mmCIF file of C-alpha atoms in Angstrom:
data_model
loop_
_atom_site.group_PDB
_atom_site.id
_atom_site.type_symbol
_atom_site.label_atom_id
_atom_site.label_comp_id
_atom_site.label_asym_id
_atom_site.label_seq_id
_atom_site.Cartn_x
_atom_site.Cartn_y
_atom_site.Cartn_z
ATOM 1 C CA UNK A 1 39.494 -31.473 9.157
ATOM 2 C CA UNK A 2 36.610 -33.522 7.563
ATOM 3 C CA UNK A 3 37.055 -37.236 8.817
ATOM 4 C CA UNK A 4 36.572 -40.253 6.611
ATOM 5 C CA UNK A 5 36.030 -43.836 7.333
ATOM 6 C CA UNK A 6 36.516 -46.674 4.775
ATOM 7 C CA UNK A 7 35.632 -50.398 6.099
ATOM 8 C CA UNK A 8 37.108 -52.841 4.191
ATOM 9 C CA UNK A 9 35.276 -56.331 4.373
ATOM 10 C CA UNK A 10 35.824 -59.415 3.588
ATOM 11 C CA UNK A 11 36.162 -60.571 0.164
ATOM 12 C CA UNK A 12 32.981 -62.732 0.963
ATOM 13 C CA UNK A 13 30.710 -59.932 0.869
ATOM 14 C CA UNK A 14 30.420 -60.202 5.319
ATOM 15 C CA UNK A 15 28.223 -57.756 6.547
ATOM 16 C CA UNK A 16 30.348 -54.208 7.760
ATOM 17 C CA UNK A 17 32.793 -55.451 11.063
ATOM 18 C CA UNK A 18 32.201 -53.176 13.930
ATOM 19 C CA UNK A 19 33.986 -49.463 13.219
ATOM 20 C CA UNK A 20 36.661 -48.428 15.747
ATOM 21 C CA UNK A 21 34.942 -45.070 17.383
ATOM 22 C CA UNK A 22 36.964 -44.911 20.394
ATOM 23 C CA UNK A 23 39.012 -42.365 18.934
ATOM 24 C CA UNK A 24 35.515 -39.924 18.046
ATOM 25 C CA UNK A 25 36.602 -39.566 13.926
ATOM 26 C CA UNK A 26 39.517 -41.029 13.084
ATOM 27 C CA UNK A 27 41.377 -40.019 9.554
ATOM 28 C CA UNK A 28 41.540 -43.208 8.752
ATOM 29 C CA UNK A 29 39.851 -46.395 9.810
ATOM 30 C CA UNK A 30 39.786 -50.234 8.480
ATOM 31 C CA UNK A 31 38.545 -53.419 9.424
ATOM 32 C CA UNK A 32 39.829 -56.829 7.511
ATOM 33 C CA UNK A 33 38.250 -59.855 8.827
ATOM 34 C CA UNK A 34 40.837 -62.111 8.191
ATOM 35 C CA UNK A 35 44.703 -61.295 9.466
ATOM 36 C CA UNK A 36 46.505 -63.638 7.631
ATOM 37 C CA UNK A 37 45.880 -61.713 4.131
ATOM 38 C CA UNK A 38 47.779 -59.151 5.489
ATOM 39 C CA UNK A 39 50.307 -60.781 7.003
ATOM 40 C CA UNK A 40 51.005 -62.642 3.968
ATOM 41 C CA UNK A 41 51.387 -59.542 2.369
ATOM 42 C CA UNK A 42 53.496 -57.756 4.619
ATOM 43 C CA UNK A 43 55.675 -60.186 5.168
ATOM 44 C CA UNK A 44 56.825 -59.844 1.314
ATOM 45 C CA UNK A 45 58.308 -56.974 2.040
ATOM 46 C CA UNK A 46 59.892 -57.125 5.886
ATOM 47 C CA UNK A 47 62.811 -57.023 4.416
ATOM 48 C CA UNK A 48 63.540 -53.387 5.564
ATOM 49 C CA UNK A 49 63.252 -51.551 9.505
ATOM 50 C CA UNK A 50 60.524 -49.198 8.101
ATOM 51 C CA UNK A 51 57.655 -49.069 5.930
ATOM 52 C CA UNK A 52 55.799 -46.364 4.557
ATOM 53 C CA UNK A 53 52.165 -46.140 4.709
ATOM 54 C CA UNK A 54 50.437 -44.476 2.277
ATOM 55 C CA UNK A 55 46.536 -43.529 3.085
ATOM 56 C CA UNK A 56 44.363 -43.124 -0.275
ATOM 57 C CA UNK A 57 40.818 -43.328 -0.491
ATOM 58 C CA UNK A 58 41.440 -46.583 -2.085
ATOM 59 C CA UNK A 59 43.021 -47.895 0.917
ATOM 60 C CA UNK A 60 46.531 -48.640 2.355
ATOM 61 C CA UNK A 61 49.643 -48.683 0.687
ATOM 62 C CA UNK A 62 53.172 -50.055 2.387
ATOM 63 C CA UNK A 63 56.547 -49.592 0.764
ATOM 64 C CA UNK A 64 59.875 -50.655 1.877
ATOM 65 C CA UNK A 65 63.026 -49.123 0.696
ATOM 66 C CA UNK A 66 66.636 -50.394 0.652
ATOM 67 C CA UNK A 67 69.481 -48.134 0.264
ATOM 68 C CA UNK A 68 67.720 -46.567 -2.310
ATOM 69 C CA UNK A 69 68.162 -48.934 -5.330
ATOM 70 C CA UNK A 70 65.448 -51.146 -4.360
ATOM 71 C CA UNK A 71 61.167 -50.787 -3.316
ATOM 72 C CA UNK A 72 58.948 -53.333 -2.339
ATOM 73 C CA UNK A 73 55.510 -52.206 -2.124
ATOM 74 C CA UNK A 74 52.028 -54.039 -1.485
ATOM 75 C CA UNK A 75 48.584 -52.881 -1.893
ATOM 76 C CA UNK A 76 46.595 -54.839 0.674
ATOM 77 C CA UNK A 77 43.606 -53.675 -0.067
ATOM 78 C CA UNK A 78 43.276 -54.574 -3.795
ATOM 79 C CA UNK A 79 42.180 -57.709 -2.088
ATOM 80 C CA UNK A 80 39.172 -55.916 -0.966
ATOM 81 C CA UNK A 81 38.985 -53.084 -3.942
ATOM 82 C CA UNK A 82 35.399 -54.097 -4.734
ATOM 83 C CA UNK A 83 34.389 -53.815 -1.137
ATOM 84 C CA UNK A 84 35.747 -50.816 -0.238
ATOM 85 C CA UNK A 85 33.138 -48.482 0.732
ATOM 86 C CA UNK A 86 33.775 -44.515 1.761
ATOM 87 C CA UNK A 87 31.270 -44.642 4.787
ATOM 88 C CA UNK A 88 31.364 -40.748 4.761
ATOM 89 C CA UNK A 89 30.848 -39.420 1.095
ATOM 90 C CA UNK A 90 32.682 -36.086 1.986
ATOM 91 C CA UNK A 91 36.178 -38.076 1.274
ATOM 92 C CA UNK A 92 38.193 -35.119 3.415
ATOM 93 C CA UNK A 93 41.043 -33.239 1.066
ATOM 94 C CA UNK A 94 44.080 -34.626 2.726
ATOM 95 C CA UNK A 95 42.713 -38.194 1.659
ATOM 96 C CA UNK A 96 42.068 -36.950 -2.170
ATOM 97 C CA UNK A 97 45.981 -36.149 -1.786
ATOM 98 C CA UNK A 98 48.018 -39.259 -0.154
ATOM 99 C CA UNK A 99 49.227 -38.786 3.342
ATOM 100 C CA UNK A 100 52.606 -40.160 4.290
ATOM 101 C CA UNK A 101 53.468 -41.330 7.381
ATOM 102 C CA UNK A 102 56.563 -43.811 8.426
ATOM 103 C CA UNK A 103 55.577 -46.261 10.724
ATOM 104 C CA UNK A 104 58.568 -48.020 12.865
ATOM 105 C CA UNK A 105 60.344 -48.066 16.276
ATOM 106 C CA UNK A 106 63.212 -46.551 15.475
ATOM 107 C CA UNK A 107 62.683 -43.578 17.717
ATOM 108 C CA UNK A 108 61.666 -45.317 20.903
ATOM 109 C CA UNK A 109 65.029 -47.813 20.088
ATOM 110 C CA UNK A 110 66.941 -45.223 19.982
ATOM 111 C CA UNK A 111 65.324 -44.026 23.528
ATOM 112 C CA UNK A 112 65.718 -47.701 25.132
ATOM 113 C CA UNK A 113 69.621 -47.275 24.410
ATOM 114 C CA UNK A 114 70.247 -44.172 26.088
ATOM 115 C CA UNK A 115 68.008 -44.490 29.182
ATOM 116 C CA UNK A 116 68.178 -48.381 29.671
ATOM 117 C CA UNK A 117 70.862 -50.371 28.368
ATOM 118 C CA UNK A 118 68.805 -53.651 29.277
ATOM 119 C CA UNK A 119 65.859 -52.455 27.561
ATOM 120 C CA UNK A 120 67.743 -52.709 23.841
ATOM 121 C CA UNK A 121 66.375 -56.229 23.314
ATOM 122 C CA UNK A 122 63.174 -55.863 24.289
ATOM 123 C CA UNK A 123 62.919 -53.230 22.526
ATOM 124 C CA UNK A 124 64.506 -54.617 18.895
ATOM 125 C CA UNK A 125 62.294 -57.682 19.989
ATOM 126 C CA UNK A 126 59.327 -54.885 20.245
ATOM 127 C CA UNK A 127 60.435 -53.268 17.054
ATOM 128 C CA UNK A 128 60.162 -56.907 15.300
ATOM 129 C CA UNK A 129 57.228 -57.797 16.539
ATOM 130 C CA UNK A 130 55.382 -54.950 14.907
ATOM 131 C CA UNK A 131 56.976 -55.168 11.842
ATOM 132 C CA UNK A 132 57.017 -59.244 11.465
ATOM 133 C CA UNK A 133 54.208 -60.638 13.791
ATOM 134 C CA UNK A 134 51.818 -57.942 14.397
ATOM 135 C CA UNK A 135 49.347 -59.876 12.508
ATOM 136 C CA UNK A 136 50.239 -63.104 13.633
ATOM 137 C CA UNK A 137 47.484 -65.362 14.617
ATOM 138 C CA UNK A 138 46.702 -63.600 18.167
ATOM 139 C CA UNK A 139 47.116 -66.604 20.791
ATOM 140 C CA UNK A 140 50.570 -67.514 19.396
ATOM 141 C CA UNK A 141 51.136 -63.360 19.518
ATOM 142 C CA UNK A 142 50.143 -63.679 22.954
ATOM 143 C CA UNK A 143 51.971 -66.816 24.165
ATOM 144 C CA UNK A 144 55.456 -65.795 21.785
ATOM 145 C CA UNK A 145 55.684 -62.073 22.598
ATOM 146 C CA UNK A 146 54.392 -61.563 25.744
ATOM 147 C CA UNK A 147 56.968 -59.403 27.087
ATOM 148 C CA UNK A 148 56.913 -57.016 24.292
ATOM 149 C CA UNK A 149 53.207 -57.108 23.067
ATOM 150 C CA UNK A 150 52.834 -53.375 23.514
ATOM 151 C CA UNK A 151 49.009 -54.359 25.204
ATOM 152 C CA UNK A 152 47.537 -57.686 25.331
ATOM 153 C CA UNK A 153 44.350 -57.782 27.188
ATOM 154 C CA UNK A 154 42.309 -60.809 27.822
ATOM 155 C CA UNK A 155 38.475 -60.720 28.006
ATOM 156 C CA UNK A 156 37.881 -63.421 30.206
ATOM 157 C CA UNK A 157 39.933 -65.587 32.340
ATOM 158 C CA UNK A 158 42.107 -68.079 30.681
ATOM 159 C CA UNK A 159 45.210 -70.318 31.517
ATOM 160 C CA UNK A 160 47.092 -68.189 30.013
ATOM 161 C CA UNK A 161 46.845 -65.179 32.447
ATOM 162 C CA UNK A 162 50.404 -65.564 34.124
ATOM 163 C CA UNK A 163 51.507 -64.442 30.621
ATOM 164 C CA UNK A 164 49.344 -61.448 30.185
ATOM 165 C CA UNK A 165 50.170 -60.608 33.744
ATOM 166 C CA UNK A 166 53.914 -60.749 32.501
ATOM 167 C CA UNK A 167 52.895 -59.100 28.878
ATOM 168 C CA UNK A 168 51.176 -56.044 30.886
ATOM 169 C CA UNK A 169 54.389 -55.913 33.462
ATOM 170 C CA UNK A 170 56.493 -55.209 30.613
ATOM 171 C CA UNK A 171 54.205 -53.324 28.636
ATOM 172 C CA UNK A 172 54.724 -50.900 31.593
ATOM 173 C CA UNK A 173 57.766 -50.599 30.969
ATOM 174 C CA UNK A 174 58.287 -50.105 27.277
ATOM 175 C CA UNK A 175 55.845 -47.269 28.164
ATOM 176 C CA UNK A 176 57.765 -45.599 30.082
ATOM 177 C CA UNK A 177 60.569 -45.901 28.058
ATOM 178 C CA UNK A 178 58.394 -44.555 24.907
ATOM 179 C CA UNK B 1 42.804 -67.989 10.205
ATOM 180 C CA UNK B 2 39.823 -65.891 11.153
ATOM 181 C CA UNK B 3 41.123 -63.133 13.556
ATOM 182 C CA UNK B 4 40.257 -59.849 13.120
ATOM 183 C CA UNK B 5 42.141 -57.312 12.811
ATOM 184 C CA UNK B 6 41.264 -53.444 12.639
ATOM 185 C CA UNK B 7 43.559 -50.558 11.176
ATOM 186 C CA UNK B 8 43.337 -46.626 12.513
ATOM 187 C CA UNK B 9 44.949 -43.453 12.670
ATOM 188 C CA UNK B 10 43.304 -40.747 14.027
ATOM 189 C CA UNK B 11 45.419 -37.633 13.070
ATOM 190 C CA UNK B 12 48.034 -36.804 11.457
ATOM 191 C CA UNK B 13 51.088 -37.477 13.677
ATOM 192 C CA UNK B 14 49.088 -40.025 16.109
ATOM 193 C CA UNK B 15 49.979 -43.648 15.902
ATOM 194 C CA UNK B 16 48.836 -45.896 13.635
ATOM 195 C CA UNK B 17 47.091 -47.992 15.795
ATOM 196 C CA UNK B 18 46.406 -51.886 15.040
ATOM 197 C CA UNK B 19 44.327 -53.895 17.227
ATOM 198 C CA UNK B 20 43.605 -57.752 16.814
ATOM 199 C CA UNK B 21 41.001 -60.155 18.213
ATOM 200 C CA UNK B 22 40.567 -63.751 18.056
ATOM 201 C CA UNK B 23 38.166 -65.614 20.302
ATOM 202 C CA UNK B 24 37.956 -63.589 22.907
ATOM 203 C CA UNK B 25 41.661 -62.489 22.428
ATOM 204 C CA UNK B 26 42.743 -58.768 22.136
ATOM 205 C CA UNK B 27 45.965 -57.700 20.963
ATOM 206 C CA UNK B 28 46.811 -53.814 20.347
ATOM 207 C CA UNK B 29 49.597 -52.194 19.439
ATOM 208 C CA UNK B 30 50.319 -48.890 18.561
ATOM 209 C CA UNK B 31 52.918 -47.640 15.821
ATOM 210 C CA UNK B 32 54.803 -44.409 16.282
ATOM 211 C CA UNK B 33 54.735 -42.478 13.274
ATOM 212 C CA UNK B 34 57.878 -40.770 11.543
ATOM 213 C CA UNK B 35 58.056 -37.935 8.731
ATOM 214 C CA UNK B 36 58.216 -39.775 5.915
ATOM 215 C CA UNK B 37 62.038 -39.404 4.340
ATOM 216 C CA UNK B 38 61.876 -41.810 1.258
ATOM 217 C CA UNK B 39 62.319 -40.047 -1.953
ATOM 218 C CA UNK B 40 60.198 -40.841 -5.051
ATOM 219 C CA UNK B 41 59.319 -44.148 -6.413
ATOM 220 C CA UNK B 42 62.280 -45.795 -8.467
ATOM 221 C CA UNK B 43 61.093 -45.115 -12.367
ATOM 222 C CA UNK B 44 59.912 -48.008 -14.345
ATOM 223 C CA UNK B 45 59.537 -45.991 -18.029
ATOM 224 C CA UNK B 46 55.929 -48.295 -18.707
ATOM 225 C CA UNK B 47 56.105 -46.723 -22.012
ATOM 226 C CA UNK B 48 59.703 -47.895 -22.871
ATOM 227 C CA UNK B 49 60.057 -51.430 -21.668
ATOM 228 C CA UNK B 50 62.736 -53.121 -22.700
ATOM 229 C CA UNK B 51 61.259 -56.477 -21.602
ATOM 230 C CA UNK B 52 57.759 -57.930 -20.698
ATOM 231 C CA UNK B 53 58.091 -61.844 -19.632
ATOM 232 C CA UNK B 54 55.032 -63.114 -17.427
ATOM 233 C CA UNK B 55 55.892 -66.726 -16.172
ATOM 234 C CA UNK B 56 55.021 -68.290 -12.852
ATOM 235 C CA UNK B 57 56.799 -67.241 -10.173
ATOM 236 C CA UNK B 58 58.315 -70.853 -8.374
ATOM 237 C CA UNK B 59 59.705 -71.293 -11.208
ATOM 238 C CA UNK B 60 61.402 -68.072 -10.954
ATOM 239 C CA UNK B 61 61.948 -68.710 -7.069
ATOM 240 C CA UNK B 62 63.509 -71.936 -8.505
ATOM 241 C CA UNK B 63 65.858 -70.557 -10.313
ATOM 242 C CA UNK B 64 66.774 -67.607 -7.847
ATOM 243 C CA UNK B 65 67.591 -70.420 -5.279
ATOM 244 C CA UNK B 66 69.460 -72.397 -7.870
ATOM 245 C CA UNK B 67 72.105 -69.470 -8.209
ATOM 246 C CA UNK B 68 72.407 -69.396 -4.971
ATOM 247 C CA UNK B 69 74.711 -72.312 -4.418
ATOM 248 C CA UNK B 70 77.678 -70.011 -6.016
ATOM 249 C CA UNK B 71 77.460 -67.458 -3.325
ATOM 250 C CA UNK B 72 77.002 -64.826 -5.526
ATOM 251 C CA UNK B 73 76.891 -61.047 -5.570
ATOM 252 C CA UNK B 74 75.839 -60.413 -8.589
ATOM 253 C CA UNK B 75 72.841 -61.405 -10.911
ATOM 254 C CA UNK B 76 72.524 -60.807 -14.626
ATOM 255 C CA UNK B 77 69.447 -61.123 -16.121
ATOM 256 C CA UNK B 78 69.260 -61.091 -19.888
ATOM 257 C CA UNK B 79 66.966 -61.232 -22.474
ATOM 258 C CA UNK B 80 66.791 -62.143 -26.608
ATOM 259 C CA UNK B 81 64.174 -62.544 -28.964
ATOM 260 C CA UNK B 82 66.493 -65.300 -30.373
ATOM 261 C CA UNK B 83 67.636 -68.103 -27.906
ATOM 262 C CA UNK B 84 68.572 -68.536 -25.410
ATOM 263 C CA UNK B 85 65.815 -66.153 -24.428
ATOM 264 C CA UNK B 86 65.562 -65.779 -21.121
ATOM 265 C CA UNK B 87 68.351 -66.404 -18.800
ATOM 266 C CA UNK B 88 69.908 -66.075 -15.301
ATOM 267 C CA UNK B 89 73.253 -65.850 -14.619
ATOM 268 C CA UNK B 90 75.434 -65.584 -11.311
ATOM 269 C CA UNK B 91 79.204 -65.533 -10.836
ATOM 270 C CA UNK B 92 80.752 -66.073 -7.241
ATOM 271 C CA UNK B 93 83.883 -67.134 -5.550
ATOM 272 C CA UNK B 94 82.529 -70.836 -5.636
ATOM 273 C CA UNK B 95 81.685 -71.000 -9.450
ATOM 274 C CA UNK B 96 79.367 -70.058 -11.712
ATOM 275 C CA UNK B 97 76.085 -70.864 -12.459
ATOM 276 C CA UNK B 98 73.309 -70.187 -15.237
ATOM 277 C CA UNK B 99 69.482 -71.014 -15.642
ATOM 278 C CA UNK B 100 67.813 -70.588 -19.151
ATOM 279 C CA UNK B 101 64.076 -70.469 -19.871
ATOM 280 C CA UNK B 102 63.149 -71.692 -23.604
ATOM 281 C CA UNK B 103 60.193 -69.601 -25.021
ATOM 282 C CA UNK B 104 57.433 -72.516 -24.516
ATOM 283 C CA UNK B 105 54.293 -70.814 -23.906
ATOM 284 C CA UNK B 106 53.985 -72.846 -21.141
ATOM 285 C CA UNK B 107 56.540 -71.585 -19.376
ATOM 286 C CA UNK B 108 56.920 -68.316 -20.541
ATOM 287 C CA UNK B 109 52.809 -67.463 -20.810
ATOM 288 C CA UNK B 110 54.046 -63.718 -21.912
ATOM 289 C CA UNK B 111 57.376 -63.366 -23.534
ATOM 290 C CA UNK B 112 58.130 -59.726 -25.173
ATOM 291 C CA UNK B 113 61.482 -58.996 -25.972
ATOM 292 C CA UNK B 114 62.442 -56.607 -29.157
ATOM 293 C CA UNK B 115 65.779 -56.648 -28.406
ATOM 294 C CA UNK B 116 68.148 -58.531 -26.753
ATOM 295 C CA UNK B 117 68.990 -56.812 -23.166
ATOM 296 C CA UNK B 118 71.534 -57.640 -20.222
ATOM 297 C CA UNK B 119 71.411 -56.285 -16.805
ATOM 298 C CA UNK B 120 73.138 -57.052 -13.652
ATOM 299 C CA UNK B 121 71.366 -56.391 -10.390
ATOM 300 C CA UNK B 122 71.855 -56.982 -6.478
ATOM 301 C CA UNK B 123 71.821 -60.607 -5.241
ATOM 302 C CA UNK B 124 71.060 -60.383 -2.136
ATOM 303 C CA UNK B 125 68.252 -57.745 -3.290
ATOM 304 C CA UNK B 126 66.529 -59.828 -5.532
ATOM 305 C CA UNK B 127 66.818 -62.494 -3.438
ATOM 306 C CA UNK B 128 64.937 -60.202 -0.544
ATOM 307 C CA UNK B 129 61.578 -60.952 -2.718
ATOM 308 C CA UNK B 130 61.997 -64.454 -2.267
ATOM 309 C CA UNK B 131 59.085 -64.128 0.074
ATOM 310 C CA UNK B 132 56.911 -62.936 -2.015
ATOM 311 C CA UNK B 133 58.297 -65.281 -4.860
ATOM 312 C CA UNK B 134 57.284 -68.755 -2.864
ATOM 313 C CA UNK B 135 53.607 -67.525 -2.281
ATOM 314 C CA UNK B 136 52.744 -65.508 -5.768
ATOM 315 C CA UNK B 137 50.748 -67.807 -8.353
ATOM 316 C CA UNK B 138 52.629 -65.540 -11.295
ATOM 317 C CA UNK B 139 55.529 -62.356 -11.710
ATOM 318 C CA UNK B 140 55.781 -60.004 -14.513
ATOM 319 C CA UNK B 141 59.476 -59.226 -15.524
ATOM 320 C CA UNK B 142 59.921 -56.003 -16.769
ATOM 321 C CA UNK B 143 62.948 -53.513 -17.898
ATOM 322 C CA UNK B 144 63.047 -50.700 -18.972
ATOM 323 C CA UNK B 145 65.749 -49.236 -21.484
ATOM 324 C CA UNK B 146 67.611 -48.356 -18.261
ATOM 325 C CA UNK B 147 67.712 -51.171 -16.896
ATOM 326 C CA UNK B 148 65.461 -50.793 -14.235
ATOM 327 C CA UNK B 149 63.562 -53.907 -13.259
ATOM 328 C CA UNK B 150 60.202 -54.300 -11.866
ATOM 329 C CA UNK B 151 59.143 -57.653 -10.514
ATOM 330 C CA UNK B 152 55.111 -57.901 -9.611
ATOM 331 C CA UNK B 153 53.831 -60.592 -7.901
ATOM 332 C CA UNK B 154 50.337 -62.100 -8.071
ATOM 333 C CA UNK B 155 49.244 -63.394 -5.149
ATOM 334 C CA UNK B 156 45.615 -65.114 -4.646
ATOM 335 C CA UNK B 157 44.292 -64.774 -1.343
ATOM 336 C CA UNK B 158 41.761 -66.480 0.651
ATOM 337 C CA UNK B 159 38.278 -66.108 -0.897
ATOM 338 C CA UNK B 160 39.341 -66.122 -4.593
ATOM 339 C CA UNK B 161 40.698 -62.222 -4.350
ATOM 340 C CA UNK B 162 44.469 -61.022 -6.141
ATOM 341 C CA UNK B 163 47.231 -58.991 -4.431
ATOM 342 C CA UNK B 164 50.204 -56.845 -5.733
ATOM 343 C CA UNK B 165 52.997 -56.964 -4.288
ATOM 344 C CA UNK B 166 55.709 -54.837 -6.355
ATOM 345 C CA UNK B 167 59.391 -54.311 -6.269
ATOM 346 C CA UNK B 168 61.672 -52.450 -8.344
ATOM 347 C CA UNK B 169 65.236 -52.557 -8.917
ATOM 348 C CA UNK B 170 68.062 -50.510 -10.001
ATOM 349 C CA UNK B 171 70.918 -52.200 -11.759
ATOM 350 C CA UNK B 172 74.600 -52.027 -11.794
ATOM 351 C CA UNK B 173 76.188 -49.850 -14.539
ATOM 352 C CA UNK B 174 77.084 -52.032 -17.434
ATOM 353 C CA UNK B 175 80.627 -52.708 -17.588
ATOM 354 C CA UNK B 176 82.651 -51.749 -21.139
ATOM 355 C CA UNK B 177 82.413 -53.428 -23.773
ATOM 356 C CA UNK B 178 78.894 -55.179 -22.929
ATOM 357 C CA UNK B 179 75.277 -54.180 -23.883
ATOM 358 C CA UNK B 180 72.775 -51.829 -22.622
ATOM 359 C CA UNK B 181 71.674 -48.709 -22.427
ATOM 360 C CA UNK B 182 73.681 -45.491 -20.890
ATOM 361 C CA UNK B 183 72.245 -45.546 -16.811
ATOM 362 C CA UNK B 184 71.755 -43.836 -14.363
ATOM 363 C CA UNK B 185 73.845 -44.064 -11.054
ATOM 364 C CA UNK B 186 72.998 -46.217 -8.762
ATOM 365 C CA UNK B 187 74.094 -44.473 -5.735
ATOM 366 C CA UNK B 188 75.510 -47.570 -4.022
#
């Protein structure tokens, strides 16, 4: 399958943010330098336990759904629309067509309560985080979820290592439970 | 806020992967992906809208959280080219309550209304956008001739750029006796 990679930059015109390669070609692949836009956004429409994702060469599309009689959607990237730029001008088929993937935690929930009673919370905890905070300003992230982050790594040594040392502890186990 | 934050999803059926990094910070997470389930969007018939009303949206937020001292279950919204035009309207166990907007182009800055229209939607659904009601500089109201209603939010972001967010509801069936169009069923 042909790979594609749109970079979305800032609204200020920044120069192109570093690409994420460690995954060789990755369907999809976007970089917003600032957080907060889309946590704004998202947080419109946390309303439901899911969101769907839609991937179009224009960018990302969530939608949230509630007992069918009521959508929320957001389109992110219109913030960026005149920025967006198809890095590889062979924009693969399955992007011409919108791919649709759910995003959520429902599964590994539903894991945590049959294997590990204790591990419900963390897990709803886990499960909000993503939904709610996952763009959250990063230290707070750090400091407010650190025993659900599913990976918080620190690049150099800071005072707040117990936490990380706690954040990776449980990270192992959320793992496992996944 | 200037953290970064970088999307990506390899394949189809890999996680969506989001990764974060402020000064010298690195938060990633990874998102299991499901088969998508949700049926097609909810209608909004563009071409037969029974109402078009652009205003700013804390003033509608205002008048969502207004209702809300009635504990209600139920909001009808409805619509006349003769006054009152726009209005809001809940009924509860603790009372009832109504807000009206005149047509001042200053508060309504679009305002298109052939015919007069009533629907009755969700509360507690409409009051789910309230999120996106504080932040949004403006909404556009719109119905269609059944009923469906389609609330978009402007929101200006950082830098001088607009967002979308959009939701769409489907209303109650109109009880006898009152206005509206023949609807579908909303499956509640």
């Amino acid at each position: 399958m042909e790979a594609v990679r749109i970079s979305l930059l800032s609204s200020r015109g920044a120069k192109p943010i570093i690409m994420d390669t460690h995954t060789g070609r990755p369907l999809f692949s976007a970089v917003s330098s600032s957080a907060r836009q889309l946590f704004l956004l998202l947080r419109c429409i946390s309303f439901a336990p899911k969101a769907q994702v839609q991937i179009t060469p224009n960018g990302l599309r969530f939608m949230a759904e509630e007992s069918q009689v009521m959508q929320g959607r957001t389109l992110p990237t219109l913030t960026f629309e005149s920025d967006v730029e198809l890095t590889n001008e062979k924009v693969s088929s399955s992007l011409r067509s919108p791919s649709l993937h759910h995003t959520g935690i429902q599964n590994l929930l539903m894991k945590t309560k049959t294997r590990r009673k204790r591990g419900r919370k963390a897990t709803f905890l886990f499960f909000k985080y993503l939904c709610l905070h996952s763009l959250r300003r990063c230290k707070s992230l750090v400091s407010m979820t650190s025993k659900i982050v599913g990976q918080a790594v620190i690049s150099r040594t800071e005072p707040m290592a117990p936490f990380l040392v706690e954040a990776l502890l449980a990270l192992s186990k959320i793992e496992f439970l996944g | 806020m200037t953290g970064m934050c970088r999307l990506s999803y390899a394949a189809e059926g890999d996680p969506l992967c989001i990764v974060l990094e402020e000064a010298g910070v690195t938060t990633s997470c990874e998102l299991t992906t499901f088969e998508p389930e949700f049926r097609e969007d909810i209608p909004l018939q563009r071409e037969n809208l029974a109402q078009k009303i652009i205003m700013r949206a804390s003033w509608l937020h205002d008048a969502i959280n207004e209702l809300s001292s009635t504990s209600p279950s139920r909001l009808t919204i409805a619509a006349s080219p003769v006054a009152p035009f726009f209005t809001l309207s809940s009924i509860g166990p603790m009372g009832s309550a109504t807000v009206e907007f005149s047509k001042d182009p200053q508060l309504l800055e679009t305002f298109q209304v052939p015919k007069p229209t009533v629907n009755t939607y969700k509360y507690s659904l409409i009051k789910s956008a309230s999120r996106a009601m504080a932040i949004a500089s403006k909404v556009s109201i719109r119905g269609d001739e059944q009923g469906v209603l389609s609330l978009q939010f402007m929101i200006e972001v950082e830098g001088g750029g607009v967002s979308f967010v959009d939701f769409r509801f489907v209303p109650y069936l109109p009880e006898d006796g009152e206005g509206g169009e023949e609807e579908e069923d909303a499956a509640e």
